[in-house]
Coordinates of C-alpha atoms in Angstrom, one line a residue:
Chain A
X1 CA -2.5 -61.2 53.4
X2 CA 0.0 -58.9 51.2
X3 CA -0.8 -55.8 53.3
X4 CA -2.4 -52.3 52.2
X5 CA -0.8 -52.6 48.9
X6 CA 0.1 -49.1 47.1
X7 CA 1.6 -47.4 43.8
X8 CA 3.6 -46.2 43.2
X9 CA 5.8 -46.2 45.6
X10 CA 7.8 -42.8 43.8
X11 CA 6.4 -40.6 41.5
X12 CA 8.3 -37.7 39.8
X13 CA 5.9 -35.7 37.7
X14 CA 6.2 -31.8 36.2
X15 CA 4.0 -29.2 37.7
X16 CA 0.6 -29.0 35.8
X17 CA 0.6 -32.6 35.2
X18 CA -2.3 -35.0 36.7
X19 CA -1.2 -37.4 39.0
X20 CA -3.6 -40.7 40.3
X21 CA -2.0 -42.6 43.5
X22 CA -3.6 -45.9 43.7
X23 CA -4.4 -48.3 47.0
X24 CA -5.8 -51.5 47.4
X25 CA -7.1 -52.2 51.1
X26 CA -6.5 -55.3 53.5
X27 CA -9.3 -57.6 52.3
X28 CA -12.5 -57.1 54.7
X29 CA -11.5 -54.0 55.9
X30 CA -14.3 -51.7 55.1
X31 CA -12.5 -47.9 56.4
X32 CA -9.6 -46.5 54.2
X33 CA -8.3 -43.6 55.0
X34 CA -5.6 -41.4 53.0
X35 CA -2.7 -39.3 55.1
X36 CA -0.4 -36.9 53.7
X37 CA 2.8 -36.5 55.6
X38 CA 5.3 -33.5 55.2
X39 CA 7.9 -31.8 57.1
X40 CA 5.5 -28.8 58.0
X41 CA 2.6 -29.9 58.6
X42 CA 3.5 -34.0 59.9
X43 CA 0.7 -36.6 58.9
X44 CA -2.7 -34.8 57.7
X45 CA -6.1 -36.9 57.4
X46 CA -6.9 -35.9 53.7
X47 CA -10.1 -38.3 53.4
X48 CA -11.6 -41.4 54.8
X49 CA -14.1 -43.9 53.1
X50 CA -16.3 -46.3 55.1
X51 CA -18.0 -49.1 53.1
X52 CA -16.6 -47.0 49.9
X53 CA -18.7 -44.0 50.7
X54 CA -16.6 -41.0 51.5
X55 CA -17.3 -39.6 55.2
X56 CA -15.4 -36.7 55.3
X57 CA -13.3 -35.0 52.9
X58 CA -12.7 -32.0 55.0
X59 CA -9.0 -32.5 55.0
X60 CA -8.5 -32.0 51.4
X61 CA -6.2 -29.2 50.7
X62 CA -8.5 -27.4 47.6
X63 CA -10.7 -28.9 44.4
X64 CA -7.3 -30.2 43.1
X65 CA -7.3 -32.9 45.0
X66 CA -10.0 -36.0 44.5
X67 CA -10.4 -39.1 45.8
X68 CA -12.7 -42.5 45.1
X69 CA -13.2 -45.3 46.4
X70 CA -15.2 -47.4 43.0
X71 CA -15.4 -50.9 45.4
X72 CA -14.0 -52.4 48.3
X73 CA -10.5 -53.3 47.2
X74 CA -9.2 -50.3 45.6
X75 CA -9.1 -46.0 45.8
X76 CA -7.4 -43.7 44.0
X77 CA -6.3 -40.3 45.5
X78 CA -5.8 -37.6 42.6
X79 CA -4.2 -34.4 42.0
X80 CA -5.3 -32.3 39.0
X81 CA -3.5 -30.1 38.1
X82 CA -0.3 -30.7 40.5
X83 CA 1.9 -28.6 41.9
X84 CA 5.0 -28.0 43.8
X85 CA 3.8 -28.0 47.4
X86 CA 1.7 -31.4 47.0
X87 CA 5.1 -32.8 47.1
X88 CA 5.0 -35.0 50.1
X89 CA 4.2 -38.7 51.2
X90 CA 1.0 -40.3 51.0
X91 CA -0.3 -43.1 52.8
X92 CA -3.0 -45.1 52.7
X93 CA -4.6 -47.1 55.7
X94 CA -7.0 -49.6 56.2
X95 CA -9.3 -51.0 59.0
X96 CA -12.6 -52.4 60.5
X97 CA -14.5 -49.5 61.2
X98 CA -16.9 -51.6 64.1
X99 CA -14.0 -53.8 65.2
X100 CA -11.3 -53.3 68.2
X101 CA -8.4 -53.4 65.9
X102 CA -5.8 -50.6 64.8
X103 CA -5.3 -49.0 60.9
X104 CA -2.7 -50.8 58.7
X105 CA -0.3 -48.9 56.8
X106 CA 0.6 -49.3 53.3
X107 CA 4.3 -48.2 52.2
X108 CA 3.1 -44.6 50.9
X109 CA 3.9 -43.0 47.5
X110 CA 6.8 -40.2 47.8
X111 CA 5.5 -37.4 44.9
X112 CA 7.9 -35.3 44.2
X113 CA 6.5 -32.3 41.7
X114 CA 9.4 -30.1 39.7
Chain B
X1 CA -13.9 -31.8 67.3
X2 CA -11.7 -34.4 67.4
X3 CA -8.0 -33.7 68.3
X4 CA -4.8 -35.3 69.5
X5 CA -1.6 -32.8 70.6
X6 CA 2.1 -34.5 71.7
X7 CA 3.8 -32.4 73.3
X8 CA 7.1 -32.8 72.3
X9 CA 8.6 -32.5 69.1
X10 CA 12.2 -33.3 69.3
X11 CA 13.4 -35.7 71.9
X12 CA 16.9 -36.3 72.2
X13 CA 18.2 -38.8 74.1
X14 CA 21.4 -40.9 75.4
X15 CA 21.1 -44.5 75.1
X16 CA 19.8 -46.2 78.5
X17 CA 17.6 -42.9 79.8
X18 CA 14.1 -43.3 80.1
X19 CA 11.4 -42.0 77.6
X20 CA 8.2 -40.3 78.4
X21 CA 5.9 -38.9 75.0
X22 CA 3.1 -37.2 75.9
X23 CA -0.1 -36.9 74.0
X24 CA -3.3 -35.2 74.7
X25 CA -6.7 -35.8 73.1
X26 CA -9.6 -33.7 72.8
X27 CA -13.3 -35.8 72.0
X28 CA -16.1 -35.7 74.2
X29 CA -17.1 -39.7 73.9
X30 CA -15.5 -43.5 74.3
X31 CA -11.9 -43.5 72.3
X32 CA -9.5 -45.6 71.0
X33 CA -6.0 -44.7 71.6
X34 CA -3.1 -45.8 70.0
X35 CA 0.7 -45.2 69.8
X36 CA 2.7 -45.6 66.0
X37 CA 6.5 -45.8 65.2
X38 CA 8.0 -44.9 62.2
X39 CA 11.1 -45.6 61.5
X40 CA 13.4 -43.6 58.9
X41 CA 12.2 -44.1 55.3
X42 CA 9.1 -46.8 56.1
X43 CA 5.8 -46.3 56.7
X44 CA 3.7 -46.8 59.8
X45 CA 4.0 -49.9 61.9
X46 CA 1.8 -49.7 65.8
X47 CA 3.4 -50.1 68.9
X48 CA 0.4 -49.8 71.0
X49 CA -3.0 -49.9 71.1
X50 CA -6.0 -49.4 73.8
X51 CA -9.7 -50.1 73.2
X52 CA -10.7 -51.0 77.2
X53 CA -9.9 -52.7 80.5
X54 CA -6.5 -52.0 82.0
X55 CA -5.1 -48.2 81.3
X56 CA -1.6 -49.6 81.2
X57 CA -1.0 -50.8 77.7
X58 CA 2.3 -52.2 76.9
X59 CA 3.5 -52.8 73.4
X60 CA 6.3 -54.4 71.6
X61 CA 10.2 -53.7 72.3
X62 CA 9.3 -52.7 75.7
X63 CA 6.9 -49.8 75.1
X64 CA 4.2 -49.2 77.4
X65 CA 1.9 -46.2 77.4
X66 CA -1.1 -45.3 80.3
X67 CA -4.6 -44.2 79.5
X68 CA -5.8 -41.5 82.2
X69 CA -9.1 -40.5 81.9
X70 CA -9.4 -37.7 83.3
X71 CA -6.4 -36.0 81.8
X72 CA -7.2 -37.1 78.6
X73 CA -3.5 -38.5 78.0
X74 CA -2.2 -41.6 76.7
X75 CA 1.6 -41.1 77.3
X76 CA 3.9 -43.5 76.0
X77 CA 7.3 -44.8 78.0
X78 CA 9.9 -46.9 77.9
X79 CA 12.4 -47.2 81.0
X80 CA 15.4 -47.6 78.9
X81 CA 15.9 -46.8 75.3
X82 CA 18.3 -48.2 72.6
X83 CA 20.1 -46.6 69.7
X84 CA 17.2 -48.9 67.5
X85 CA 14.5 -46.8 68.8
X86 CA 15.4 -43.3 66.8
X87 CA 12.7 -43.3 64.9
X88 CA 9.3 -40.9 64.6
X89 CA 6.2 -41.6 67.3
X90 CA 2.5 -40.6 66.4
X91 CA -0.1 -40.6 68.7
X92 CA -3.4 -41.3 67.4
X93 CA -7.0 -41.2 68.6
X94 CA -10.5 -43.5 67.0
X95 CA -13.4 -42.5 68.1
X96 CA -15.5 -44.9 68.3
X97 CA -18.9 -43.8 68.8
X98 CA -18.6 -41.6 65.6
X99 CA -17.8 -42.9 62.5
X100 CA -14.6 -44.3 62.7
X101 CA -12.4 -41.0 61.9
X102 CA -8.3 -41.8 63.2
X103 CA -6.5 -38.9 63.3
X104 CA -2.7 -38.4 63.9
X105 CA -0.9 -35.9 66.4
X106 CA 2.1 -34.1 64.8
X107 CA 4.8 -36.4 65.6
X108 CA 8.0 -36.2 68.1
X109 CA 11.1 -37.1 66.2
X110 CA 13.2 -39.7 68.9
X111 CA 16.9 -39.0 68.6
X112 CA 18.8 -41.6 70.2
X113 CA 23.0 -41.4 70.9
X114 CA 25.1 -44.1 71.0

């Protein structure tokens, strides 16, 4: 298997703009979850899915941010409209949610907003 | 609610001492505990994990970290470390009666000196 699998792996985009993040799962891992990771505030549980149902979003900063989860190989994490401080690193994880068996990483997605 | 606290933030070391990493965890039911590495610029990769059984875990490159119960810590060690092992280390706790939520302590940055 290729891994949690996400892109882009940099993404330079002006304030106001949307921006989509994208991650495909492990195959048969049926838990995602989606970290952000800055300086400040280290690695922040923005949202998990289980069976692509969302579980708890209480980690997401403000309405801005969205996330879905449309089947079991793919999310998307988006910012609309963006702005300076969602500049960070975000990773995406997958697991078995029933199963002994730790969360894989993918690379992340550095987003940089100017 | 669910939390995990390390203790330190930045470690310094000398190449050859030993390294002790706290963590605490806060959840009133059975967890899963694990121990993560990342080194500079990549993404996530686990050291070490523990679901059950024996509370001393050990873990790639000669890591090793013990589960006690009743202090609800899962420290992580290694008797002697290398220049290799700069790098950050997240503690991480599973629930696993709830629904499957992982969250991340805030990280101690590992500075080793040649």
């Amino acid at each position: 298997d290729a891994g949690v699998i996400q892109s882009p792996r940099h993404e330079v985009t002006e304030m106001g703009q949307e921006v989509t993040l994208r991650c495909k799962p492990i195959s048969g891992h049926n838990s995602l979850f989606w970290y952000r990771q800055t300086m400040m505030r280290g690695l922040e549980l923005l949202i998990y899915f289980n069976n692509n149902v969302p579980i708890d979003d209480s980690g997401m900063p403000e309405d801005r941010f969205s996330a879905k989860m449309p089947n079991a190989s793919f999310s998307t994490l988006k910012i609309q409209p963006s702005e300076p401080r969602d500049s960070a690193v975000y990773f995406c994880a997958s697991t078995f949610r029933d199963r002994n068996t730790e969360a894989f990483f993918g690379q992340g997605t550095r987003l940089t907003v100017v | 609610a669910q939390s995990v606290s390390q203790h330190n933030h930045h470690v310094i070391l000398s190449e050859a001492a030993s390294l002790e990493l706290g963590c605490n965890y806060s959840y009133g039911g059975t967890v899963n505990l694990f121990w993560y590495v990342q080194y500079p610029g990549q993404h996530l990769q686990l050291l070490l994990k523990y679901f059950s059984g024996d509370p001393l875990v050990k873990g790639i490159k000669g890591f090793e970290a013990e589960f006690i119960k009743s202090k609800f810590s899962f420290n992580l060690r290694k008797p002697s470390v290398q220049w290799s092992d700069t790098a950050e280390y997240f503690c991480a706790v599973k629930g696993s009666s709830n629904t499957g939520k992982l969250i991340f302590g805030q990280g101690t940055t590992l500075q080793v000196k040649p």
